[in-house]
Backbone as a chain_set.jsonl record, in Angstrom:
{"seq": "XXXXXXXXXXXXXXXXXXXXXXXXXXXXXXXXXXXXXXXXXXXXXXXXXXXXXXXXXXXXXXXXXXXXXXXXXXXXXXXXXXXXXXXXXXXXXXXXXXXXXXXXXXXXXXXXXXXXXXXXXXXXXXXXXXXXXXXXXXXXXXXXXXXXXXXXXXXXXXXXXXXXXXXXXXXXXXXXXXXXXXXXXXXXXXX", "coords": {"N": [[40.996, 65.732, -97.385], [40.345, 64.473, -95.033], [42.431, 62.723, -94.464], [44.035, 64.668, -93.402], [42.789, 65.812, -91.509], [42.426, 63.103, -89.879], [44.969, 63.222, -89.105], [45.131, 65.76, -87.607], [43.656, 64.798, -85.438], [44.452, 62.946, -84.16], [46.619, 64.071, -83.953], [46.456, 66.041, -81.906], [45.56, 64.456, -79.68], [47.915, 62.868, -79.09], [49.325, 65.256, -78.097], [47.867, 66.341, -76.041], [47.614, 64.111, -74.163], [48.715, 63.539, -71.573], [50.195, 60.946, -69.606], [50.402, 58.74, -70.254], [48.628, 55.247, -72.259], [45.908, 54.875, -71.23], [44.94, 57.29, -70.163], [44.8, 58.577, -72.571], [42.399, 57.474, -73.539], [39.799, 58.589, -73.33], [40.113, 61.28, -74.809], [40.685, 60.445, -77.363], [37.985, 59.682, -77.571], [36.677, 61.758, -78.032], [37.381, 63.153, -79.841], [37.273, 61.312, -81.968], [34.475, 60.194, -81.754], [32.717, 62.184, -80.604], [33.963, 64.719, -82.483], [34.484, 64.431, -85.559], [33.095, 62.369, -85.337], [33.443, 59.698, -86.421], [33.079, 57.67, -85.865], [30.364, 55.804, -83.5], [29.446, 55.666, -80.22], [29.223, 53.099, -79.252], [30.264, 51.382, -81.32], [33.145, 52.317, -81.004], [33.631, 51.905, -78.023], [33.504, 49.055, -78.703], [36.116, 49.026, -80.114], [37.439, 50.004, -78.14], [37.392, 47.853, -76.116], [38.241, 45.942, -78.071], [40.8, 46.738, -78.055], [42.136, 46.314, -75.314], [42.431, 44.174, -75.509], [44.293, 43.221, -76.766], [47.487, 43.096, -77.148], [49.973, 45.623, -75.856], [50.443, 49.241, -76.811], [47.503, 50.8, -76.001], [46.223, 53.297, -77.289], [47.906, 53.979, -79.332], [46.654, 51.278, -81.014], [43.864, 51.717, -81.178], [44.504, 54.378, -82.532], [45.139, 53.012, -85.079], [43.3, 51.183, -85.549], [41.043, 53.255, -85.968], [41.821, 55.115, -87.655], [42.189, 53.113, -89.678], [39.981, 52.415, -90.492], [38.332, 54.994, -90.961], [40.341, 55.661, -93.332], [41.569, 53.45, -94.455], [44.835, 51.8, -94.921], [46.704, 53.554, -95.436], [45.281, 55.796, -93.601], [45.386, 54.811, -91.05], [47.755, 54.675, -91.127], [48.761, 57.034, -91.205], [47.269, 58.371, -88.691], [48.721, 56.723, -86.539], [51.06, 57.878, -86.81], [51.223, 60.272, -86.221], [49.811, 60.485, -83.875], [51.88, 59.402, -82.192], [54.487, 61.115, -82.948], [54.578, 63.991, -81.617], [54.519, 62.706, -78.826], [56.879, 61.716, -79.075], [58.518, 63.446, -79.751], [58.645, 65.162, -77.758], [59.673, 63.68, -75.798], [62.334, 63.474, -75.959], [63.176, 66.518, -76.276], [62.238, 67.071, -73.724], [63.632, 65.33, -71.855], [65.728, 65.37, -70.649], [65.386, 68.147, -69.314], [63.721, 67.006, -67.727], [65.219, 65.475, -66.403], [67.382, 66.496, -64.569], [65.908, 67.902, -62.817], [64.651, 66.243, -61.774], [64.401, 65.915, -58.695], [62.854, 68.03, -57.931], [60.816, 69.683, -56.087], [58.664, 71.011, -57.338], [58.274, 69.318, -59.961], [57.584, 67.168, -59.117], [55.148, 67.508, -57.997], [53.709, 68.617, -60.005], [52.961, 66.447, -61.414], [51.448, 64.507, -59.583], [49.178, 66.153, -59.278], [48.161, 66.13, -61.766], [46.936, 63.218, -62.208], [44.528, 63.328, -60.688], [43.249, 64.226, -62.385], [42.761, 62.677, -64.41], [41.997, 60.192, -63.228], [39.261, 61.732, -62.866], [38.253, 61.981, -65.727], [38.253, 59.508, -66.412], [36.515, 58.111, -64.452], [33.724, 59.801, -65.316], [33.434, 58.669, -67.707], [33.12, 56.138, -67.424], [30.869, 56.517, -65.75], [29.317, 57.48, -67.764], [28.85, 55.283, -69.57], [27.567, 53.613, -67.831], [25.178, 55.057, -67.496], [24.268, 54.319, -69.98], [23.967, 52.03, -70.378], [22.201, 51.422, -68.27], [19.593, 52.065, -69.101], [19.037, 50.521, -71.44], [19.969, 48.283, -71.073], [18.516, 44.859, -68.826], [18.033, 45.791, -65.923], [18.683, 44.199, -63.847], [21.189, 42.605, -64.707], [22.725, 44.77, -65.011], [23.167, 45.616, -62.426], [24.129, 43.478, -61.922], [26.844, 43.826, -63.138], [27.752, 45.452, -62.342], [28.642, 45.176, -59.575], [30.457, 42.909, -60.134], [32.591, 44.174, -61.642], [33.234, 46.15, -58.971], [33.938, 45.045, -57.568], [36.407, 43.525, -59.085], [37.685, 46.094, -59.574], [38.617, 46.305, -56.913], [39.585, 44.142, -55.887], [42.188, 44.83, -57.43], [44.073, 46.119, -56.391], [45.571, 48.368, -53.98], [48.365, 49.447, -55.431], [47.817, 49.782, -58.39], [46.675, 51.767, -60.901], [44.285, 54.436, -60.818], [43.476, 55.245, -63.697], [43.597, 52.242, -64.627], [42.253, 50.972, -63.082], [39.597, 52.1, -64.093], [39.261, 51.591, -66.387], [38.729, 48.636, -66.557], [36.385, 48.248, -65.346], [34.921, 49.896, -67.677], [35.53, 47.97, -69.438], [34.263, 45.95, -68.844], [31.325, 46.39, -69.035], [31.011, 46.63, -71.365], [31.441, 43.986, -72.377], [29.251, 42.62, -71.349], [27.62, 44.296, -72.932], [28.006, 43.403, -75.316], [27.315, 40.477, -75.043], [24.136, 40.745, -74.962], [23.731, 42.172, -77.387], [24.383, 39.967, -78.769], [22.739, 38.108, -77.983], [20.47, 39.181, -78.993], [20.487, 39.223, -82.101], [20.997, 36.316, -81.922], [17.981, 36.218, -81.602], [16.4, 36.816, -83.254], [17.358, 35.544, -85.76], [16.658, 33.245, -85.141], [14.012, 33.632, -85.049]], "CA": [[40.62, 66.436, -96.17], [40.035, 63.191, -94.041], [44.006, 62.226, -94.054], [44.056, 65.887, -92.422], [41.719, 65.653, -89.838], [43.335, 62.133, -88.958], [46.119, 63.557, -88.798], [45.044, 66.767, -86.73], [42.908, 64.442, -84.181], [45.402, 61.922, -83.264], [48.295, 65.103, -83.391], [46.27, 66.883, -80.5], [45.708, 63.406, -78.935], [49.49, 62.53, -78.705], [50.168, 67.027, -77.515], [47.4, 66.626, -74.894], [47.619, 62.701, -73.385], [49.774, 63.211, -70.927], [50.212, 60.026, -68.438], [49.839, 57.458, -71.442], [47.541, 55.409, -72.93], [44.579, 54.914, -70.918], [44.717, 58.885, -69.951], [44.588, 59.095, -73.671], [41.162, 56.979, -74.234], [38.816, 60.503, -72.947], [40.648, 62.031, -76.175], [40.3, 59.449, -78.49], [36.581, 59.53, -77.334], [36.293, 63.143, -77.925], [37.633, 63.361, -81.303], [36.329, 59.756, -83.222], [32.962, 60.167, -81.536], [32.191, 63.908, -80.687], [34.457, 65.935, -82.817], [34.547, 63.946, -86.491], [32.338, 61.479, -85.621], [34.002, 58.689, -87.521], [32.166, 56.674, -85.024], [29.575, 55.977, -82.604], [29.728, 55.311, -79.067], [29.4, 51.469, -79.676], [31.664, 51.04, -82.135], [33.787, 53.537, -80.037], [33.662, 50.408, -77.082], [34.173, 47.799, -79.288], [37.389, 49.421, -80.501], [38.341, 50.056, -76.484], [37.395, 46.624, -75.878], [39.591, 45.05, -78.639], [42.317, 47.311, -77.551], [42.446, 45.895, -74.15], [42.209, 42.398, -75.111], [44.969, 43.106, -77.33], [49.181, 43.533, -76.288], [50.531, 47.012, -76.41], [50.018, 50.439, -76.262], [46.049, 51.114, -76.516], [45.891, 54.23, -77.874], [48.357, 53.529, -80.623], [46.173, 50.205, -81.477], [42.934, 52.861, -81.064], [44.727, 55.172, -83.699], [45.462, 52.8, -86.098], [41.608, 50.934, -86.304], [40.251, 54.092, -85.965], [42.711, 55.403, -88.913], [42.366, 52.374, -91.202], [38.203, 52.181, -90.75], [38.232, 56.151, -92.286], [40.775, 55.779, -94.603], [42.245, 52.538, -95.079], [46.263, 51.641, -94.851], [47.6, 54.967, -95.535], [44.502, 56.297, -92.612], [46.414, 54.181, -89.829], [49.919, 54.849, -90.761], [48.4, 58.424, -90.599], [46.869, 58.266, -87.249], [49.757, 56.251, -85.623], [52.21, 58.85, -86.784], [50.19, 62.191, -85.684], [50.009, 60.233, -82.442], [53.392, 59.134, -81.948], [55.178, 62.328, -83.076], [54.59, 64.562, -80.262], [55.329, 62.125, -77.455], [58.526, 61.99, -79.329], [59.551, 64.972, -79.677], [58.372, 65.813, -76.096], [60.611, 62.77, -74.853], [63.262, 63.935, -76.78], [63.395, 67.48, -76.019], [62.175, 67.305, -72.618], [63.782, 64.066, -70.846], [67.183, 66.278, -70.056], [65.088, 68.688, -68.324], [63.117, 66.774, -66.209], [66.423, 64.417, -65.875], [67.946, 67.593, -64.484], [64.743, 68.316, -62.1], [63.591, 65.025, -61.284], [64.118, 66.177, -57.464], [62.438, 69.519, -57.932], [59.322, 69.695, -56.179], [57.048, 71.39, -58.492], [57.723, 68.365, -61.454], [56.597, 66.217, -58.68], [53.711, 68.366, -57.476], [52.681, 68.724, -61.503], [53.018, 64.907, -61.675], [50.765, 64.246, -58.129], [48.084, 67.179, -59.452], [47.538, 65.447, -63.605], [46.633, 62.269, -61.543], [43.395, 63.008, -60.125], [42.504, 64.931, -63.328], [42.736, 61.439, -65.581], [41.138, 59.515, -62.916], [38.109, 61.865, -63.185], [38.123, 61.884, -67.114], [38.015, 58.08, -66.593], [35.109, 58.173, -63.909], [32.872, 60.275, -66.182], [33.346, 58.395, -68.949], [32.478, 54.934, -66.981], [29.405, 56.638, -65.601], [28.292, 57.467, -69.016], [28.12, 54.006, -69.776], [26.857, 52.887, -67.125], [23.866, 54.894, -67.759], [23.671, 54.213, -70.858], [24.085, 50.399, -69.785], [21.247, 51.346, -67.315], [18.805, 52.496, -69.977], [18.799, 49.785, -72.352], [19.576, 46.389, -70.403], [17.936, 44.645, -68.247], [18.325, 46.285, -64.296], [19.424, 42.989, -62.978], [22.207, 42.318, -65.355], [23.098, 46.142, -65.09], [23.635, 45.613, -61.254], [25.311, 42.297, -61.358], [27.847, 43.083, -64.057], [28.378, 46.749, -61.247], [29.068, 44.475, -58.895], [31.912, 42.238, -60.402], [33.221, 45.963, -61.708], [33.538, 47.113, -58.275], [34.898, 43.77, -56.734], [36.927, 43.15, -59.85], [38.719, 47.257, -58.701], [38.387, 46.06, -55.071], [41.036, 42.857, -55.503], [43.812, 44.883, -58.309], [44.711, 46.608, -54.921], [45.767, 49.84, -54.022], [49.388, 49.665, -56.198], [46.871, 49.829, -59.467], [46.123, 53.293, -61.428], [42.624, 54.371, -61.476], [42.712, 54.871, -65.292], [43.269, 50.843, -65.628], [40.503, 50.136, -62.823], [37.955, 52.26, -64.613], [39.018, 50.997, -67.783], [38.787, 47.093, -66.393], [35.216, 48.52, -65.602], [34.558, 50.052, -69.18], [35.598, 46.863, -70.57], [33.408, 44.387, -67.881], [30.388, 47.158, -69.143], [30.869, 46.668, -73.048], [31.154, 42.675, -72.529], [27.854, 42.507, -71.4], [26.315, 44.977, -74.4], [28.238, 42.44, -76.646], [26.599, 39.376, -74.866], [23.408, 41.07, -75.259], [23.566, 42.124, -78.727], [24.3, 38.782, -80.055], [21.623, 37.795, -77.896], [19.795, 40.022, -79.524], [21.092, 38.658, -83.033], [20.284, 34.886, -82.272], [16.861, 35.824, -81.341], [15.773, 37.542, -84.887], [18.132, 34.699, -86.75], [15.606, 32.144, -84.587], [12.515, 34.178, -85.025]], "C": [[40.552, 65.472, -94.975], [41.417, 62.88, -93.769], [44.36, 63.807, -93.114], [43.704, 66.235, -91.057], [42.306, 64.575, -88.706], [44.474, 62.592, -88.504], [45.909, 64.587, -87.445], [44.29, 66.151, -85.262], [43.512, 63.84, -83.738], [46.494, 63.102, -82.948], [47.652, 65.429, -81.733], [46.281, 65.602, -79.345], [47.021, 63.007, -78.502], [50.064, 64.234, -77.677], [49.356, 66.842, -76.139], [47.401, 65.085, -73.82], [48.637, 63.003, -72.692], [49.267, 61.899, -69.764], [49.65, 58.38, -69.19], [48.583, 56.996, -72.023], [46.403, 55.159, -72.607], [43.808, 56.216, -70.56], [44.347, 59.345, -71.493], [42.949, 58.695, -74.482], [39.764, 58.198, -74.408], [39.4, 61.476, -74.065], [40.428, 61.889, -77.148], [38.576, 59.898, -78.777], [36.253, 60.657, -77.894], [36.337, 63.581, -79.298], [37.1, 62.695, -82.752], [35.476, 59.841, -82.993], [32.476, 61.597, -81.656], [32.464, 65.162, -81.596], [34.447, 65.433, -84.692], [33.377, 63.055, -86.733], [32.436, 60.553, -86.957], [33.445, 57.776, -87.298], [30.995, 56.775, -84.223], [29.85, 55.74, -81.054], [30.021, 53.713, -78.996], [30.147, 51.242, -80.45], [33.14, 51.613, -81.761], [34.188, 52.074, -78.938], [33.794, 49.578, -77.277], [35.71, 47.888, -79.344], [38.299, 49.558, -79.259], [38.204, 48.398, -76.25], [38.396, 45.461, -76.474], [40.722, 45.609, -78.273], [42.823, 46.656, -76.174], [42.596, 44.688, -74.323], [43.817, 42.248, -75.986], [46.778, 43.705, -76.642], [49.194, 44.388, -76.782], [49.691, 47.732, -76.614], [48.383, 50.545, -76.594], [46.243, 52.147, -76.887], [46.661, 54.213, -79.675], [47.491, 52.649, -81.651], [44.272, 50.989, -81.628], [42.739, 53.71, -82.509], [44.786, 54.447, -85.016], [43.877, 52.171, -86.684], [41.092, 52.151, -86.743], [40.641, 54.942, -87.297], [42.688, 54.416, -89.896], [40.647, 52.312, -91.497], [37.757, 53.62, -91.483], [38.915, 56.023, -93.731], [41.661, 54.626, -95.284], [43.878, 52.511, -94.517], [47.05, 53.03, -94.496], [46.599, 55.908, -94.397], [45.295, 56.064, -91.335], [47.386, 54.514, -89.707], [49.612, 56.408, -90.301], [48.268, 58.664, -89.214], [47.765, 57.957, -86.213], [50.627, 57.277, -85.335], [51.928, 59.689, -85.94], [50.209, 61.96, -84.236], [51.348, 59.811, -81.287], [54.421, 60.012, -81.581], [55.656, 63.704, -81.924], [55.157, 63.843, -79.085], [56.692, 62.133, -78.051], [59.669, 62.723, -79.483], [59.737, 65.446, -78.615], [59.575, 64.818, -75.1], [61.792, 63.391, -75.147], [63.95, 65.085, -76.387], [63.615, 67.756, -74.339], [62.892, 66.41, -71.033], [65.364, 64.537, -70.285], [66.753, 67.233, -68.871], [64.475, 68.214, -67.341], [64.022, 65.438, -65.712], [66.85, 65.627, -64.514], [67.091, 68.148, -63.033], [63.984, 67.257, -61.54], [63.681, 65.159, -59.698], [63.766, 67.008, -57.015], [60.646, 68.993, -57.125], [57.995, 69.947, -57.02], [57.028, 70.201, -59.966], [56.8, 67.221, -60.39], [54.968, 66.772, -58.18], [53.033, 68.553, -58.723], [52.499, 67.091, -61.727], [51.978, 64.373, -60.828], [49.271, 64.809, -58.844], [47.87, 66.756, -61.034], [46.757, 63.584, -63.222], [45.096, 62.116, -61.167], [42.398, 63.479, -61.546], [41.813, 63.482, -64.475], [42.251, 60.749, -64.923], [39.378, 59.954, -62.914], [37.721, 61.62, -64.655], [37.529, 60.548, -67.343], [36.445, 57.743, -66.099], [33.901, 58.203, -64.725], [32.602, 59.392, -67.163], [32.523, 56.254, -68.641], [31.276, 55.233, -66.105], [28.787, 56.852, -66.64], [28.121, 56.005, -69.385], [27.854, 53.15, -69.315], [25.265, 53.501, -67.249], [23.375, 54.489, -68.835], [23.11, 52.382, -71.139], [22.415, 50.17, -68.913], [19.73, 51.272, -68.384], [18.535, 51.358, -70.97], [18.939, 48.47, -72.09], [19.159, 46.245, -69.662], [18.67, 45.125, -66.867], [18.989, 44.88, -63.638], [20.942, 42.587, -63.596], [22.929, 43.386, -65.267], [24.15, 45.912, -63.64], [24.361, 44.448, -60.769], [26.415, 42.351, -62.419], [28.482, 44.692, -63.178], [28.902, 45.957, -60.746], [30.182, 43.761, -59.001], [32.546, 43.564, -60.701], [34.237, 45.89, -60.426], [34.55, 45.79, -57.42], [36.004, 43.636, -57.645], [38.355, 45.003, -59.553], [39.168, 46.829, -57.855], [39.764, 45.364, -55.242], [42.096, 43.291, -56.648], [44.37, 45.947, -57.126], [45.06, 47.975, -54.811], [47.262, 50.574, -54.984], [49.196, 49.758, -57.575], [46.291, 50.89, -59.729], [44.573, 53.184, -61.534], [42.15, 54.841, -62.522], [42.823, 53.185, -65.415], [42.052, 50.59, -64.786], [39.407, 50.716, -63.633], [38.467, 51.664, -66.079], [38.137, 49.351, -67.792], [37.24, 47.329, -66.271], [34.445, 48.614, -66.687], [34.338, 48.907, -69.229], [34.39, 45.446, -70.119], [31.846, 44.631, -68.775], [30.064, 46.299, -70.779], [30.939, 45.261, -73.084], [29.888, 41.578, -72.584], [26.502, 43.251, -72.502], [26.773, 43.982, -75.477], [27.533, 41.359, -76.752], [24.881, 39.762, -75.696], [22.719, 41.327, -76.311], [23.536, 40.576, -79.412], [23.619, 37.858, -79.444], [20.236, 37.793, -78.603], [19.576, 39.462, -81.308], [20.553, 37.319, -83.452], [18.79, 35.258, -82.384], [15.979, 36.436, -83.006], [16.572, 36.475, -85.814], [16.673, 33.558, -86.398], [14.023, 32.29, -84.741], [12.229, 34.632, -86.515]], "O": [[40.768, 65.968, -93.869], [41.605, 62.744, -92.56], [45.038, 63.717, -92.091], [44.166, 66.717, -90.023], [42.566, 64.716, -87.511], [44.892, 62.252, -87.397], [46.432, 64.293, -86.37], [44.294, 66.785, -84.207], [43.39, 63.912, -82.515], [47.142, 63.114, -81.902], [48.208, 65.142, -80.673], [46.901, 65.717, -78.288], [47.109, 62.803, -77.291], [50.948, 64.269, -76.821], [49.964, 67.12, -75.104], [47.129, 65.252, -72.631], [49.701, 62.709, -73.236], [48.176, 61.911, -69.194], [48.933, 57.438, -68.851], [47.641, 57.738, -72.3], [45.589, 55.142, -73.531], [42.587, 56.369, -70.582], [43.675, 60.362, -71.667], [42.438, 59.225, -75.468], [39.051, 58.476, -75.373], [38.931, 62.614, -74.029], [40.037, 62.735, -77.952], [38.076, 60.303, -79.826], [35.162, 60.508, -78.444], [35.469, 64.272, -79.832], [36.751, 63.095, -83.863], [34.827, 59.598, -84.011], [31.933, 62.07, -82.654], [31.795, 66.193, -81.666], [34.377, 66.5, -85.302], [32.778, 62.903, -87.797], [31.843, 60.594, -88.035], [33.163, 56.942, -88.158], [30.503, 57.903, -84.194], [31.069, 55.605, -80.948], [31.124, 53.284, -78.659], [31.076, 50.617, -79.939], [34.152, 51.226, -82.345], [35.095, 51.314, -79.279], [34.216, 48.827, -76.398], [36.463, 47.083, -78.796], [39.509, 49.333, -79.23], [39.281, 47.803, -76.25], [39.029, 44.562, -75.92], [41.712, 44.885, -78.167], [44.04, 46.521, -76.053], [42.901, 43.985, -73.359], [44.457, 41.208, -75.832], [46.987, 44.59, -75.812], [48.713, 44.531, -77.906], [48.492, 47.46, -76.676], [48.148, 50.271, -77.77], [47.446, 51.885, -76.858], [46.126, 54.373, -80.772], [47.442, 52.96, -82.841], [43.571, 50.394, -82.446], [41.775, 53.836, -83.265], [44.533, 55.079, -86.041], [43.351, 52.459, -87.759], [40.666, 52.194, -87.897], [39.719, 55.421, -87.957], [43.132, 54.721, -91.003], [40.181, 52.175, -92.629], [36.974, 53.578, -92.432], [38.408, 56.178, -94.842], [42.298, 54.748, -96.329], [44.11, 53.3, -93.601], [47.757, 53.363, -93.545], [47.163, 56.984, -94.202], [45.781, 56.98, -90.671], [48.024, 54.711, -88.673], [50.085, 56.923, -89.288], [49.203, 59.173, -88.596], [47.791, 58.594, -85.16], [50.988, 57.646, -84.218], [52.504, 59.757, -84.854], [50.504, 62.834, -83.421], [51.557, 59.928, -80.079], [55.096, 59.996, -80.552], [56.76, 64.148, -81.607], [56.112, 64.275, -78.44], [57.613, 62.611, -77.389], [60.899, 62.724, -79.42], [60.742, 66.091, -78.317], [60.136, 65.145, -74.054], [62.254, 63.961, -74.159], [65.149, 64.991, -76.129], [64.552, 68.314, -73.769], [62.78, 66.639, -69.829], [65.972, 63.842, -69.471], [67.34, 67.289, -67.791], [64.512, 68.706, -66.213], [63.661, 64.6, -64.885], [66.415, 65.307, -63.407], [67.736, 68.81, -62.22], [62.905, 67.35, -60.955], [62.884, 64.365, -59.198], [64.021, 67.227, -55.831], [59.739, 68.264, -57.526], [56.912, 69.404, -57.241], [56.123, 70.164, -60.8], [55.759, 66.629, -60.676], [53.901, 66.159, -58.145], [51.808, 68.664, -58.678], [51.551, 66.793, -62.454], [51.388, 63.509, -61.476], [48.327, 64.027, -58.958], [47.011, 67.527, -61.461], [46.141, 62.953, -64.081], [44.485, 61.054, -61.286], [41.213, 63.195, -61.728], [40.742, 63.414, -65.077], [41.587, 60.039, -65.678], [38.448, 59.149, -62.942], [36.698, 60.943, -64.767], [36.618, 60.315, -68.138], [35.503, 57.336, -66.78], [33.161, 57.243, -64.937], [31.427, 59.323, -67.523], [31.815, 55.518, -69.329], [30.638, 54.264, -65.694], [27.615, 56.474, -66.665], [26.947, 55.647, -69.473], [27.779, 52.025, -69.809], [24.282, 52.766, -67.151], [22.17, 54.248, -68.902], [22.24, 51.834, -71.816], [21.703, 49.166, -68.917], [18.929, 50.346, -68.259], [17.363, 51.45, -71.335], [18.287, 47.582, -72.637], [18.988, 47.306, -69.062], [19.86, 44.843, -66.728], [19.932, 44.961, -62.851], [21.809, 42.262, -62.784], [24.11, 43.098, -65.461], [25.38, 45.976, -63.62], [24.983, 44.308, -59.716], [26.979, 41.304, -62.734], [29.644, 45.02, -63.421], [29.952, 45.679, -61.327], [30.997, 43.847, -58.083], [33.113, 44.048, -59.721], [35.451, 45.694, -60.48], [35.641, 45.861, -56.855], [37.005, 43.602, -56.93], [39.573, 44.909, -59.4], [40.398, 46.879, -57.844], [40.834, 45.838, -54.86], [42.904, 42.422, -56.975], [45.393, 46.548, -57.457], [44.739, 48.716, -55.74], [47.359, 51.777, -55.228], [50.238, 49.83, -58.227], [45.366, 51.224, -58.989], [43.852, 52.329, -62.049], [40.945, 55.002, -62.714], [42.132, 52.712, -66.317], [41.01, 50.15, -65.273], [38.401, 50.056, -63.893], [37.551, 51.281, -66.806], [37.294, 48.954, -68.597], [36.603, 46.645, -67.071], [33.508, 47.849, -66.915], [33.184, 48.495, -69.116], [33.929, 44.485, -70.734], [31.19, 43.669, -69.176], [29.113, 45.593, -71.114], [30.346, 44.948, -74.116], [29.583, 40.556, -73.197], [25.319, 43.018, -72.752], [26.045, 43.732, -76.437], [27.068, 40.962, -77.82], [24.5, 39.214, -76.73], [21.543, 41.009, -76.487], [22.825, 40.179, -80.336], [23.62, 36.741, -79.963], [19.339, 36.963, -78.757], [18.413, 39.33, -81.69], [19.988, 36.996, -84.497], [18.201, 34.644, -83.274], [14.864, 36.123, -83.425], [16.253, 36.712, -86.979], [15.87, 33.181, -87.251], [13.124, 31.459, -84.62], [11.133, 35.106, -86.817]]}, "num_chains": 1, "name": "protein.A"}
């Protein structure tokens, strides 16, 4: 039943991600944390965190931890596939027609209008952990690791998607719960 589910949570993830793979992390999130709960939110941010530090596609590299930590080898190859499959078929099928239409207004007007939708998805998802950032570390560290955040958006310029700035955010967010934790870690190893 679990090679099923992987399968069915990364399929909808690959049918509904449109605009790649940082549009696809608010999916991921939705399915490994909220909908299966294979994970937690923290282990959820670790897994975004190594994905970013790591080359190539994040969501692929997403599907496959998140697919080998349920079910092992044959979990991943699962997950990758289920996620793969769809964009491929969709490239496949569809890259004639919107060859065909690529000067049509309405693909660009659906292309313009999925844009603001994935930068809110992103938003949301970097205010949730900022409160949750707010709530459990210290207020000073909270507001000086905002701060590089918003400077760290500020200077990738205006030719820079705002799924990677809020991701570059996410990831500034979850660097500091890592510091923290294994702050946290020495001080009970020392005590």
């Amino acid at each position: 039943m679990e090679y099923w589910n992987l399968f069915l949570g990364f399929f909808r993830i690959g049918v509904l991600g449109y605009g790649g793979g940082p549009s696809m992390i608010p999916l991921v999130h939705a399915e490994a944390v909220q909908k299966y709960k294979w994970m937690n939110d923290e282990e959820f941010t670790d897994v975004l965190a190594m994905g970013n530090a790591l080359p190539g596609p994040i969501a692929t590299k997403m599907a496959g931890y998140i697919g080998y930590k349920v079910k092992g080898a044959l979990g991943a190859t699962i997950a990758i596939v289920a996620m793969v499959i769809p964009v491929l078929i969709a490239m496949i099928v569809l890259l004639g027609l919107i060859y065909k239409l690529k000067d049509s207004g309405i693909v660009g007007g659906m292309t313009h209008g999925v844009q603001p939708v994935i930068g809110v998805m992103m938003a949301v998802m970097a205010y949730e952990f900022f409160l949750k950032s707010w709530k459990s570390w210290v207020k000073s560290r909270t507001i000086a690791w905002t701060i590089i955040a918003v400077v760290v958006i500020g200077l990738s310029g205006p030719e820079s998607r705002a799924a990677d700035r809020f991701c570059t955010c996410l990831c500034i967010y979850r660097i500091d719960l890592l510091v923290q934790e294994t702050e946290k870690a020495a001080g009970r190893f020392a005590g």
